[in-house]
Tab-separated table of C-alpha atoms in Angstrom:
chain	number	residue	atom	x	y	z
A	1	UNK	CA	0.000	0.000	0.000
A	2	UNK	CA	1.385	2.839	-1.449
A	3	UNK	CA	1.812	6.038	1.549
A	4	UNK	CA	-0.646	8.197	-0.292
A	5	UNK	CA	-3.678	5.460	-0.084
A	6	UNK	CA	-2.537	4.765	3.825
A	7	UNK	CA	-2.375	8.525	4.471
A	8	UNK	CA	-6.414	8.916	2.394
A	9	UNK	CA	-6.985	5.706	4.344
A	10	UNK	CA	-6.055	7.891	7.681
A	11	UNK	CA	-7.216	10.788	6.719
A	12	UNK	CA	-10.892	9.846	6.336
A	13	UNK	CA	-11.057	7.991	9.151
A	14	UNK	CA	-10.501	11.051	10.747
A	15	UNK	CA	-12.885	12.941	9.053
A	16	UNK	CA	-15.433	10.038	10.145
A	17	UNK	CA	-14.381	11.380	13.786
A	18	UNK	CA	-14.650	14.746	13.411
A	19	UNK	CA	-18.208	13.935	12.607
A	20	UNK	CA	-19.179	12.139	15.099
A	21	UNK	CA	-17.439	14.469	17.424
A	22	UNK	CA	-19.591	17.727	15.598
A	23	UNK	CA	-22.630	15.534	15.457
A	24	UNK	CA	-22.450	15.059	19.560
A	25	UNK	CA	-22.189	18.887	19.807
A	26	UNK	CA	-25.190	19.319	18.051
A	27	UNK	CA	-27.480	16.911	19.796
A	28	UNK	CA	-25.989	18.549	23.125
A	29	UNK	CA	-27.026	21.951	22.603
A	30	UNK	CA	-30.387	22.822	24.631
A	31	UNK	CA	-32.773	23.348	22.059
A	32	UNK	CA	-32.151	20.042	20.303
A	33	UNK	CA	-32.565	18.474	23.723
A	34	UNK	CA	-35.627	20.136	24.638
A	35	UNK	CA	-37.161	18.998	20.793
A	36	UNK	CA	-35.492	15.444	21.331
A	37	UNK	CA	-38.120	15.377	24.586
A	38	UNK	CA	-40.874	16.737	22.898
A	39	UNK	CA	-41.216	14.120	19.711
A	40	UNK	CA	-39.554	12.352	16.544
A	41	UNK	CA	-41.177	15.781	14.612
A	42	UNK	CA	-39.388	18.564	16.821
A	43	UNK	CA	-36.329	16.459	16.825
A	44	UNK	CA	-36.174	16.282	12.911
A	45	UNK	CA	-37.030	20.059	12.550
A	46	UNK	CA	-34.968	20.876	15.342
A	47	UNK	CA	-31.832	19.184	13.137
A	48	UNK	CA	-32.951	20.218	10.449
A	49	UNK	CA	-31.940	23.884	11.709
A	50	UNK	CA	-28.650	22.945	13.977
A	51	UNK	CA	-25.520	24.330	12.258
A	52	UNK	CA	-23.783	21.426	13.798
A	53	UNK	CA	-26.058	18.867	11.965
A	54	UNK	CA	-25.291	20.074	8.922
A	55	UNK	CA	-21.486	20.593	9.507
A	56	UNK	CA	-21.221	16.586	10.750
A	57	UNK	CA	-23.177	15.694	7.852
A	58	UNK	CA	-20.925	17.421	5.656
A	59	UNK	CA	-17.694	16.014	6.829
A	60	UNK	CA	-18.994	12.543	6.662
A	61	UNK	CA	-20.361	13.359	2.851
A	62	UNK	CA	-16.557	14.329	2.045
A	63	UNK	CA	-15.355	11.206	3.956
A	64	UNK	CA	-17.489	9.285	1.873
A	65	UNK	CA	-16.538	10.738	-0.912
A	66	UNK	CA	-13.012	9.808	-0.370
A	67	UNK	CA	-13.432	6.607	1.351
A	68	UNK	CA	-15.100	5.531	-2.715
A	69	UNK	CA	-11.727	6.456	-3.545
A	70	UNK	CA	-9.571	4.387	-1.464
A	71	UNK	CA	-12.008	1.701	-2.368
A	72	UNK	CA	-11.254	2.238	-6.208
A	73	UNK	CA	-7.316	1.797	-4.891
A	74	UNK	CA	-7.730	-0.683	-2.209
A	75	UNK	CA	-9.517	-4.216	-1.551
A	76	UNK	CA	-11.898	-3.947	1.442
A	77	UNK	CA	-10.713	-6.429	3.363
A	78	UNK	CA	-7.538	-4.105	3.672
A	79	UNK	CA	-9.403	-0.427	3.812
A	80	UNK	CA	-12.255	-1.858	5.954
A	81	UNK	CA	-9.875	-3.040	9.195
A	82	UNK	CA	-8.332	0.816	9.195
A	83	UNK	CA	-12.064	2.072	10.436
A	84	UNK	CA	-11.709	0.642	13.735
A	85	UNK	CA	-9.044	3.060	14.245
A	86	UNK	CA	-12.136	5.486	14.649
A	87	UNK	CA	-12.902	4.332	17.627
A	88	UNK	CA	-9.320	5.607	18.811
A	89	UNK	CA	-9.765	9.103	17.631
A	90	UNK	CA	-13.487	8.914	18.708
A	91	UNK	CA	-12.467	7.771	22.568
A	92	UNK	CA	-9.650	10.820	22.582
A	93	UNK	CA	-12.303	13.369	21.367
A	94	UNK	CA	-14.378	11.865	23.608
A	95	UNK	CA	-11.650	12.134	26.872
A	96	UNK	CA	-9.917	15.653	25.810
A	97	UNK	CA	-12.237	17.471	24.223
A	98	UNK	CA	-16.127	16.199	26.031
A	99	UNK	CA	-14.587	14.886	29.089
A	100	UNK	CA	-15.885	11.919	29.331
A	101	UNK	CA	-14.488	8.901	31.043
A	102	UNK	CA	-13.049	5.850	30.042
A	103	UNK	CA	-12.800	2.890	31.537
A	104	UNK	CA	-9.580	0.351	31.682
A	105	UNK	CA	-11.808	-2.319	29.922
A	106	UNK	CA	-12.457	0.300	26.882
A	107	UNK	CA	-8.592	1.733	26.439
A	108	UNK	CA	-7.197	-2.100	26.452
A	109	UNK	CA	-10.022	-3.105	23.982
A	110	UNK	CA	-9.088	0.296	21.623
A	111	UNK	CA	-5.436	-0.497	21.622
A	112	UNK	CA	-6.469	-4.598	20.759
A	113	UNK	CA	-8.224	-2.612	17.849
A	114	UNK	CA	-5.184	-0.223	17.083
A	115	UNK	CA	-3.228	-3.920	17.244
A	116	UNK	CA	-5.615	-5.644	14.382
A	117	UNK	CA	-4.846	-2.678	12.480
A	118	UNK	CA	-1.212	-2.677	12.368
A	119	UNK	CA	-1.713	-6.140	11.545
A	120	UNK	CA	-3.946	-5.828	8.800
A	121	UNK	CA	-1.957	-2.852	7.521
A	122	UNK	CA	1.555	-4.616	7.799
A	123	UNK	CA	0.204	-7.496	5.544
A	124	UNK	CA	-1.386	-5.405	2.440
């Protein structure tokens, strides 16, 4: 695997994060919990109007986009393992930027993940 493809490879797995991560702020802000309590309706509209909605949706549309392109360079079964390296960058979002806590169990089982992906990586 040529440095470019791991580096796209990287790169929108990242972008996958940074989604999630913008798509958390947005259902944290008050009014889209207040229209999360009041129905599936109010929710949708409420979305429909959250800047951070529409900035996570966005980022994973370009990730998307670029993920097809890996895919056109790549076989799946070596792209595919790479996404669990999400859960890495989603945990240290998580921890440094929400503080949230994490558990023993869930760092040993993300670097067992970061592991499978050196693996995986080390054999294309």
């Amino acid at each position: 695997m040529s440095i470019l493809v791991l580096g796209l490879i990287l790169l929108t797995v990242f972008a996958s994060a940074c989604a999630q991560l913008v798509l958390k702020l947005g259902v944290a802000d008050e009014k889209m919990q207040a229209a999360m309590q009041s129905g599936l309706v109010e929710s949708v509209l409420a979305a429909a109007i959250s800047p951070f909605i529409w900035l996570g949706l966005i980022i994973y549309a370009l990730s998307v986009a670029l993920w097809l392109w890996v895919l056109s360079k790549v076989d799946l079964s070596v792209a595919y393992p790479f996404v669990g390296l999400g859960f890495v960058v989603t945990m240290l979002f998580g921890v440094l930027l929400l503080n949230e806590n994490v558990t023993m169990m869930r760092v040993v089982g993300t670097l067992l993940i970061v592991g499978g992906c050196v693996l995986v990586g080390r054999s294309a």
